[in-house]
């Protein structure tokens, strides 16, 4: 059996685990944990609007070699234009607060988020911290050099 890293979790809204299921992987092969809207009433999101929704869950990763990443749910984005307001959220290993989810309606019609709706996914990824070394010039062995965005050096 593979060892799973442990991340501390704290319920900060009593709706979580009572009225709404505690966040977990939906299947044994799922990469992300669905986070739910910890709301007491439906929330209408007009086109172009964004709002922060509490997840009811606080985490403390502890391990600087791990980070949490919030990703949008593809079905909400494709069918309704509901995505994360910053497109991807990053949770550092030393953060200990409630996970708050910025949601943006980039669609053309209002969308109502219901209490307990699954609104994003939380995944954990490895982190490598680096030391930046200041140089005056880069090694020119790269084929790309400094061609800019979308430039591979191939004509």
PDB file of C-alpha atoms in Angstrom:
ATOM      1  CA  UNK A   1       0.000   0.000   0.000  1.00  0.00           C
ATOM      2  CA  UNK A   2       1.300   3.443  -0.950  1.00  0.00           C
ATOM      3  CA  UNK A   3       1.948   5.923   1.862  1.00  0.00           C
ATOM      4  CA  UNK A   4      -0.183   9.073   1.565  1.00  0.00           C
ATOM      5  CA  UNK A   5       1.134  12.378   2.894  1.00  0.00           C
ATOM      6  CA  UNK A   6      -1.002  13.699   5.749  1.00  0.00           C
ATOM      7  CA  UNK A   7      -2.563  17.156   5.618  1.00  0.00           C
ATOM      8  CA  UNK A   8      -4.326  18.483   8.699  1.00  0.00           C
ATOM      9  CA  UNK A   9      -7.920  19.562   8.092  1.00  0.00           C
ATOM     10  CA  UNK A  10     -10.302  21.444  10.331  1.00  0.00           C
ATOM     11  CA  UNK A  11     -14.037  21.927   9.894  1.00  0.00           C
ATOM     12  CA  UNK A  12     -14.749  25.638  10.338  1.00  0.00           C
ATOM     13  CA  UNK A  13     -18.411  25.583   9.310  1.00  0.00           C
ATOM     14  CA  UNK A  14     -20.752  23.076  10.999  1.00  0.00           C
ATOM     15  CA  UNK A  15     -22.653  22.592   7.698  1.00  0.00           C
ATOM     16  CA  UNK A  16     -19.637  20.645   6.450  1.00  0.00           C
ATOM     17  CA  UNK A  17     -19.883  16.997   7.439  1.00  0.00           C
ATOM     18  CA  UNK A  18     -23.458  17.482   8.632  1.00  0.00           C
ATOM     19  CA  UNK A  19     -25.614  18.917   5.836  1.00  0.00           C
ATOM     20  CA  UNK A  20     -22.888  18.718   3.158  1.00  0.00           C
ATOM     21  CA  UNK A  21     -20.533  15.744   2.695  1.00  0.00           C
ATOM     22  CA  UNK A  22     -17.005  16.104   4.043  1.00  0.00           C
ATOM     23  CA  UNK A  23     -14.586  16.702   1.130  1.00  0.00           C
ATOM     24  CA  UNK A  24     -13.114  13.486  -0.198  1.00  0.00           C
ATOM     25  CA  UNK A  25     -12.004  11.823  -3.414  1.00  0.00           C
ATOM     26  CA  UNK A  26     -15.047  10.699  -5.437  1.00  0.00           C
ATOM     27  CA  UNK A  27     -13.271   7.592  -6.755  1.00  0.00           C
ATOM     28  CA  UNK A  28     -10.041   5.725  -6.045  1.00  0.00           C
ATOM     29  CA  UNK A  29      -8.536   7.217  -9.213  1.00  0.00           C
ATOM     30  CA  UNK A  30      -9.661  10.813  -8.648  1.00  0.00           C
ATOM     31  CA  UNK A  31      -6.870  13.399  -8.587  1.00  0.00           C
ATOM     32  CA  UNK A  32      -8.920  16.122  -6.922  1.00  0.00           C
ATOM     33  CA  UNK A  33     -11.080  16.535  -3.859  1.00  0.00           C
ATOM     34  CA  UNK A  34     -14.341  18.339  -4.625  1.00  0.00           C
ATOM     35  CA  UNK A  35     -14.935  21.409  -2.464  1.00  0.00           C
ATOM     36  CA  UNK A  36     -18.486  22.572  -1.880  1.00  0.00           C
ATOM     37  CA  UNK A  37     -20.137  25.938  -1.473  1.00  0.00           C
ATOM     38  CA  UNK A  38     -20.732  26.325   2.261  1.00  0.00           C
ATOM     39  CA  UNK A  39     -23.768  28.566   1.784  1.00  0.00           C
ATOM     40  CA  UNK A  40     -26.982  28.817   3.777  1.00  0.00           C
ATOM     41  CA  UNK A  41     -28.979  30.200   0.827  1.00  0.00           C
ATOM     42  CA  UNK A  42     -28.700  30.135  -2.981  1.00  0.00           C
ATOM     43  CA  UNK A  43     -26.357  32.746  -4.444  1.00  0.00           C
ATOM     44  CA  UNK A  44     -27.073  34.269  -7.861  1.00  0.00           C
ATOM     45  CA  UNK A  45     -23.971  35.207  -9.792  1.00  0.00           C
ATOM     46  CA  UNK A  46     -24.663  37.683 -12.595  1.00  0.00           C
ATOM     47  CA  UNK A  47     -22.572  37.672 -15.802  1.00  0.00           C
ATOM     48  CA  UNK A  48     -19.196  39.269 -15.112  1.00  0.00           C
ATOM     49  CA  UNK A  49     -19.594  39.095 -11.331  1.00  0.00           C
ATOM     50  CA  UNK A  50     -17.193  37.395  -8.979  1.00  0.00           C
ATOM     51  CA  UNK A  51     -17.613  36.409  -5.355  1.00  0.00           C
ATOM     52  CA  UNK A  52     -15.693  34.600  -2.640  1.00  0.00           C
ATOM     53  CA  UNK A  53     -17.366  31.469  -1.319  1.00  0.00           C
ATOM     54  CA  UNK A  54     -16.258  29.717   1.846  1.00  0.00           C
ATOM     55  CA  UNK A  55     -15.532  25.992   1.671  1.00  0.00           C
ATOM     56  CA  UNK A  56     -16.061  25.312   5.383  1.00  0.00           C
ATOM     57  CA  UNK A  57     -12.648  23.612   5.448  1.00  0.00           C
ATOM     58  CA  UNK A  58      -9.312  24.882   6.752  1.00  0.00           C
ATOM     59  CA  UNK A  59      -6.107  23.011   6.024  1.00  0.00           C
ATOM     60  CA  UNK A  60      -2.501  23.107   7.163  1.00  0.00           C
ATOM     61  CA  UNK A  61      -0.190  21.244   4.816  1.00  0.00           C
ATOM     62  CA  UNK A  62       2.919  21.621   7.034  1.00  0.00           C
ATOM     63  CA  UNK A  63       5.211  20.152   4.368  1.00  0.00           C
ATOM     64  CA  UNK A  64       7.063  22.786   2.258  1.00  0.00           C
ATOM     65  CA  UNK A  65       7.477  20.138  -0.443  1.00  0.00           C
ATOM     66  CA  UNK A  66       3.687  20.169  -1.041  1.00  0.00           C
ATOM     67  CA  UNK A  67       1.214  22.840  -2.125  1.00  0.00           C
ATOM     68  CA  UNK A  68      -2.530  22.794  -2.575  1.00  0.00           C
ATOM     69  CA  UNK A  69      -3.966  23.911  -5.902  1.00  0.00           C
ATOM     70  CA  UNK A  70      -7.579  24.896  -6.530  1.00  0.00           C
ATOM     71  CA  UNK A  71      -8.819  24.078 -10.012  1.00  0.00           C
ATOM     72  CA  UNK A  72     -12.165  24.846 -11.647  1.00  0.00           C
ATOM     73  CA  UNK A  73     -14.651  22.082 -12.359  1.00  0.00           C
ATOM     74  CA  UNK A  74     -14.708  21.635 -16.124  1.00  0.00           C
ATOM     75  CA  UNK A  75     -18.458  21.008 -16.335  1.00  0.00           C
ATOM     76  CA  UNK A  76     -19.268  24.314 -14.632  1.00  0.00           C
ATOM     77  CA  UNK A  77     -16.881  26.192 -16.880  1.00  0.00           C
ATOM     78  CA  UNK A  78     -17.971  24.585 -20.151  1.00  0.00           C
ATOM     79  CA  UNK A  79     -21.722  24.492 -19.544  1.00  0.00           C
ATOM     80  CA  UNK A  80     -22.246  27.624 -17.444  1.00  0.00           C
ATOM     81  CA  UNK A  81     -19.131  29.822 -17.682  1.00  0.00           C
ATOM     82  CA  UNK A  82     -18.431  29.419 -13.945  1.00  0.00           C
ATOM     83  CA  UNK A  83     -14.687  29.361 -13.275  1.00  0.00           C
ATOM     84  CA  UNK A  84     -12.318  30.420 -10.528  1.00  0.00           C
ATOM     85  CA  UNK A  85     -11.848  34.175 -10.443  1.00  0.00           C
ATOM     86  CA  UNK A  86      -8.043  33.855 -10.490  1.00  0.00           C
ATOM     87  CA  UNK A  87      -8.287  30.744 -12.713  1.00  0.00           C
ATOM     88  CA  UNK A  88      -6.039  28.709 -10.367  1.00  0.00           C
ATOM     89  CA  UNK A  89      -5.641  29.075  -6.615  1.00  0.00           C
ATOM     90  CA  UNK A  90      -2.458  28.275  -4.718  1.00  0.00           C
ATOM     91  CA  UNK A  91      -2.364  27.195  -1.072  1.00  0.00           C
ATOM     92  CA  UNK A  92       1.077  27.414   0.513  1.00  0.00           C
ATOM     93  CA  UNK A  93       2.235  24.794   3.005  1.00  0.00           C
ATOM     94  CA  UNK A  94       2.189  27.277   5.901  1.00  0.00           C
ATOM     95  CA  UNK A  95      -1.352  28.594   5.294  1.00  0.00           C
ATOM     96  CA  UNK A  96      -3.760  27.584   8.072  1.00  0.00           C
ATOM     97  CA  UNK A  97      -6.995  29.375   7.251  1.00  0.00           C
ATOM     98  CA  UNK A  98     -10.268  28.422   5.645  1.00  0.00           C
ATOM     99  CA  UNK A  99     -10.118  27.691   1.948  1.00  0.00           C
ATOM    100  CA  UNK A 100     -11.973  30.508   0.256  1.00  0.00           C
ATOM    101  CA  UNK A 101     -12.952  30.059  -3.355  1.00  0.00           C
ATOM    102  CA  UNK A 102     -13.108  33.001  -5.740  1.00  0.00           C
ATOM    103  CA  UNK A 103     -15.796  32.220  -8.313  1.00  0.00           C
ATOM    104  CA  UNK A 104     -16.387  34.201 -11.519  1.00  0.00           C
ATOM    105  CA  UNK A 105     -19.307  34.049 -13.949  1.00  0.00           C
ATOM    106  CA  UNK A 106     -17.649  34.596 -17.318  1.00  0.00           C
ATOM    107  CA  UNK A 107     -20.838  33.432 -19.028  1.00  0.00           C
ATOM    108  CA  UNK A 108     -23.646  35.441 -20.604  1.00  0.00           C
ATOM    109  CA  UNK A 109     -26.500  34.529 -18.243  1.00  0.00           C
ATOM    110  CA  UNK A 110     -26.951  34.527 -14.455  1.00  0.00           C
ATOM    111  CA  UNK A 111     -26.046  31.339 -12.623  1.00  0.00           C
ATOM    112  CA  UNK A 112     -27.291  30.303  -9.187  1.00  0.00           C
ATOM    113  CA  UNK A 113     -24.924  28.465  -6.876  1.00  0.00           C
ATOM    114  CA  UNK A 114     -26.875  26.269  -4.493  1.00  0.00           C
ATOM    115  CA  UNK A 115     -25.789  25.491  -0.934  1.00  0.00           C
ATOM    116  CA  UNK A 116     -23.536  22.417  -1.055  1.00  0.00           C
ATOM    117  CA  UNK A 117     -22.800  22.629  -4.802  1.00  0.00           C
ATOM    118  CA  UNK A 118     -19.410  21.284  -5.812  1.00  0.00           C
ATOM    119  CA  UNK A 119     -17.604  24.377  -7.101  1.00  0.00           C
ATOM    120  CA  UNK A 120     -13.923  23.497  -7.451  1.00  0.00           C
ATOM    121  CA  UNK A 121     -11.329  20.785  -6.912  1.00  0.00           C
ATOM    122  CA  UNK A 122      -8.396  20.705  -4.521  1.00  0.00           C
ATOM    123  CA  UNK A 123      -5.285  18.835  -5.603  1.00  0.00           C
ATOM    124  CA  UNK A 124      -1.883  18.543  -3.961  1.00  0.00           C
ATOM    125  CA  UNK A 125       1.312  18.895  -5.981  1.00  0.00           C
ATOM    126  CA  UNK A 126       5.022  18.589  -5.228  1.00  0.00           C
ATOM    127  CA  UNK A 127       6.988  21.814  -4.808  1.00  0.00           C
ATOM    128  CA  UNK A 128      10.643  22.392  -5.495  1.00  0.00           C
ATOM    129  CA  UNK A 129      12.032  25.595  -4.023  1.00  0.00           C
ATOM    130  CA  UNK A 130      15.029  26.963  -5.914  1.00  0.00           C
ATOM    131  CA  UNK A 131      17.835  29.411  -5.287  1.00  0.00           C
ATOM    132  CA  UNK A 132      18.014  32.110  -7.973  1.00  0.00           C
ATOM    133  CA  UNK A 133      21.528  32.700  -9.289  1.00  0.00           C
ATOM    134  CA  UNK A 134      22.062  36.116 -10.829  1.00  0.00           C
ATOM    135  CA  UNK A 135      24.063  35.974 -14.087  1.00  0.00           C
ATOM    136  CA  UNK A 136      24.919  38.607 -16.678  1.00  0.00           C
ATOM    137  CA  UNK A 137      24.217  36.295 -19.644  1.00  0.00           C
ATOM    138  CA  UNK A 138      22.561  32.932 -20.173  1.00  0.00           C
ATOM    139  CA  UNK A 139      24.241  29.896 -21.680  1.00  0.00           C
ATOM    140  CA  UNK A 140      23.353  29.988 -25.386  1.00  0.00           C
ATOM    141  CA  UNK A 141      22.881  26.208 -25.699  1.00  0.00           C
ATOM    142  CA  UNK A 142      19.105  26.645 -25.686  1.00  0.00           C
ATOM    143  CA  UNK A 143      17.438  26.577 -29.089  1.00  0.00           C
ATOM    144  CA  UNK A 144      14.832  29.052 -27.870  1.00  0.00           C
ATOM    145  CA  UNK A 145      17.078  31.821 -26.567  1.00  0.00           C
ATOM    146  CA  UNK A 146      14.945  34.918 -25.853  1.00  0.00           C
ATOM    147  CA  UNK A 147      12.425  34.638 -28.706  1.00  0.00           C
ATOM    148  CA  UNK A 148       9.468  35.572 -26.518  1.00  0.00           C
ATOM    149  CA  UNK A 149       6.012  34.118 -25.990  1.00  0.00           C
ATOM    150  CA  UNK A 150       5.122  31.264 -28.314  1.00  0.00           C
ATOM    151  CA  UNK A 151       8.587  31.270 -29.867  1.00  0.00           C
ATOM    152  CA  UNK A 152      10.274  27.887 -30.125  1.00  0.00           C
ATOM    153  CA  UNK A 153      13.105  29.040 -32.360  1.00  0.00           C
ATOM    154  CA  UNK A 154      11.690  26.955 -35.234  1.00  0.00           C
ATOM    155  CA  UNK A 155      10.754  28.779 -38.421  1.00  0.00           C
TER     156      UNK A 155
END
